[in-house]
Each structure stands twice: as C-alpha cells, then as structure tokens.
Amino acid sequence: MVHLVPAGSGAGTYLDWGVVHVSATNALIIVLMLVVFAAALLLPFPGAAPRTHDTSAGARTGPPTTAPDAAPPSAPGSPDDGTGARR
C-alpha cells in the first residue's frame, strides 16, 4: 500500500512502501528514466532505415570480385594454397 506522508514544514512529500521511503520527486524521476529506457529499447535507432539494394544500371550484381591489384590465388598444392597442408 502506498502512503503519501507529509514530513513536516517544507520537507517534501514521501512515498512509503513498508521499509522503502522515497520522495515523490525522486519517484517521478525514476519513472521518467524507466520510460526513456523503454522508449530507447522499442523505438528504431535514428538513421537506421532499412537498406534497399540499388538496382540502377550502374549497380553491380553478382558475387563480389577481387580488387584489380590483388594477387591471383595460389595454385592447388602450392605451399600457400590455403589448405594448411605442408609438403
């Protein structure tokens, strides 16, 4: 049960839940912080619009290619063929 207890002249208003004593102002701040926290979890991040794929004529389609200056892949069985096998 919640009791509003005036604590004397100008001391403020306190909420009393058994052994828990909190001022009304602090309780309001806690509630507002919880509302902001819930909103941060539920609302989308600014600028995080769903990404769309560009299908214009200049857009690349298909698998990514290697950079023009990249070295060609090693031949199978060579010391650096990516399998980790030693000769």
Tab-separated table of C-alpha atoms in Angstrom:
chain	number	residue	atom	x	y	z
A	1	MET	CA	0.000	0.000	0.000
A	2	VAL	CA	1.282	3.462	-0.896
A	3	HIS	CA	1.001	6.226	1.660
A	4	LEU	CA	1.734	9.872	0.985
A	5	VAL	CA	3.322	11.126	4.156
A	6	PRO	CA	3.944	14.835	4.610
A	7	ALA	CA	7.135	15.022	6.646
A	8	GLY	CA	6.724	18.409	8.255
A	9	SER	CA	7.005	22.001	7.203
A	10	GLY	CA	8.505	22.220	3.703
A	11	ALA	CA	10.282	18.880	3.861
A	12	GLY	CA	8.505	17.456	0.807
A	13	THR	CA	6.204	14.534	0.172
A	14	TYR	CA	7.364	10.949	0.615
A	15	LEU	CA	6.002	7.672	-0.676
A	16	ASP	CA	6.067	4.855	1.831
A	17	TRP	CA	6.091	1.162	0.802
A	18	GLY	CA	6.847	-0.644	4.045
A	19	VAL	CA	10.593	-0.332	4.512
A	20	VAL	CA	11.048	1.744	1.321
A	21	HIS	CA	10.876	5.520	1.720
A	22	VAL	CA	11.297	7.662	-1.402
A	23	SER	CA	10.455	11.275	-2.088
A	24	ALA	CA	7.751	11.977	-4.656
A	25	THR	CA	10.235	13.945	-6.776
A	26	ASN	CA	12.721	11.066	-6.850
A	27	ALA	CA	9.930	8.596	-7.630
A	28	LEU	CA	8.872	10.788	-10.571
A	29	ILE	CA	12.463	10.927	-11.845
A	30	ILE	CA	12.786	7.137	-11.577
A	31	VAL	CA	9.545	6.632	-13.518
A	32	LEU	CA	10.693	9.060	-16.232
A	33	MET	CA	14.027	7.270	-16.508
A	34	LEU	CA	12.227	3.942	-16.950
A	35	VAL	CA	10.008	5.451	-19.660
A	36	VAL	CA	13.055	6.807	-21.534
A	37	PHE	CA	14.812	3.436	-21.191
A	38	ALA	CA	11.784	1.554	-22.560
A	39	ALA	CA	11.482	4.040	-25.430
A	40	ALA	CA	15.171	3.547	-26.269
A	41	LEU	CA	14.617	-0.198	-26.499
A	42	LEU	CA	11.438	-0.028	-28.550
A	43	LEU	CA	11.977	2.899	-30.941
A	44	PRO	CA	14.191	2.454	-34.016
A	45	PHE	CA	17.673	3.943	-33.993
A	46	PRO	CA	17.794	7.282	-35.884
A	47	GLY	CA	19.102	6.840	-39.400
A	48	ALA	CA	18.699	3.061	-39.299
A	49	ALA	CA	16.265	2.925	-42.187
A	50	PRO	CA	16.010	-0.447	-43.885
A	51	ARG	CA	18.651	-0.774	-46.557
A	52	THR	CA	17.491	-1.283	-50.094
A	53	HIS	CA	19.545	-2.769	-52.885
A	54	ASP	CA	20.393	-0.374	-55.689
A	55	THR	CA	19.063	-1.842	-58.929
A	56	SER	CA	20.060	1.047	-61.160
A	57	ALA	CA	22.103	0.439	-64.319
A	58	GLY	CA	25.384	1.272	-62.584
A	59	ALA	CA	24.868	-1.094	-59.693
A	60	ARG	CA	26.891	-4.281	-59.632
A	61	THR	CA	25.060	-7.534	-59.412
A	62	GLY	CA	26.512	-10.904	-58.628
A	63	PRO	CA	29.272	-12.040	-56.296
A	64	PRO	CA	31.964	-9.606	-55.207
A	65	THR	CA	35.143	-9.615	-57.253
A	66	THR	CA	38.726	-9.175	-56.133
A	67	ALA	CA	40.418	-5.817	-56.345
A	68	PRO	CA	42.285	-5.146	-59.620
A	69	ASP	CA	45.641	-5.049	-57.826
A	70	ALA	CA	45.034	-8.231	-55.798
A	71	ALA	CA	47.409	-11.138	-56.289
A	72	PRO	CA	45.982	-14.170	-58.083
A	73	PRO	CA	45.036	-17.128	-55.886
A	74	SER	CA	47.706	-19.761	-55.305
A	75	ALA	CA	47.654	-22.918	-57.363
A	76	PRO	CA	46.334	-26.089	-55.668
A	77	GLY	CA	49.091	-27.952	-53.895
A	78	SER	CA	51.362	-24.926	-53.601
A	79	PRO	CA	52.780	-24.062	-50.169
A	80	ASP	CA	50.176	-21.273	-49.771
A	81	ASP	CA	47.056	-22.870	-51.238
A	82	GLY	CA	45.002	-22.089	-48.125
A	83	THR	CA	44.536	-25.700	-47.038
A	84	GLY	CA	47.240	-25.606	-44.413
A	85	ALA	CA	48.797	-28.804	-45.795
A	86	ARG	CA	52.593	-28.972	-45.763
A	87	ARG	CA	54.716	-30.517	-48.457
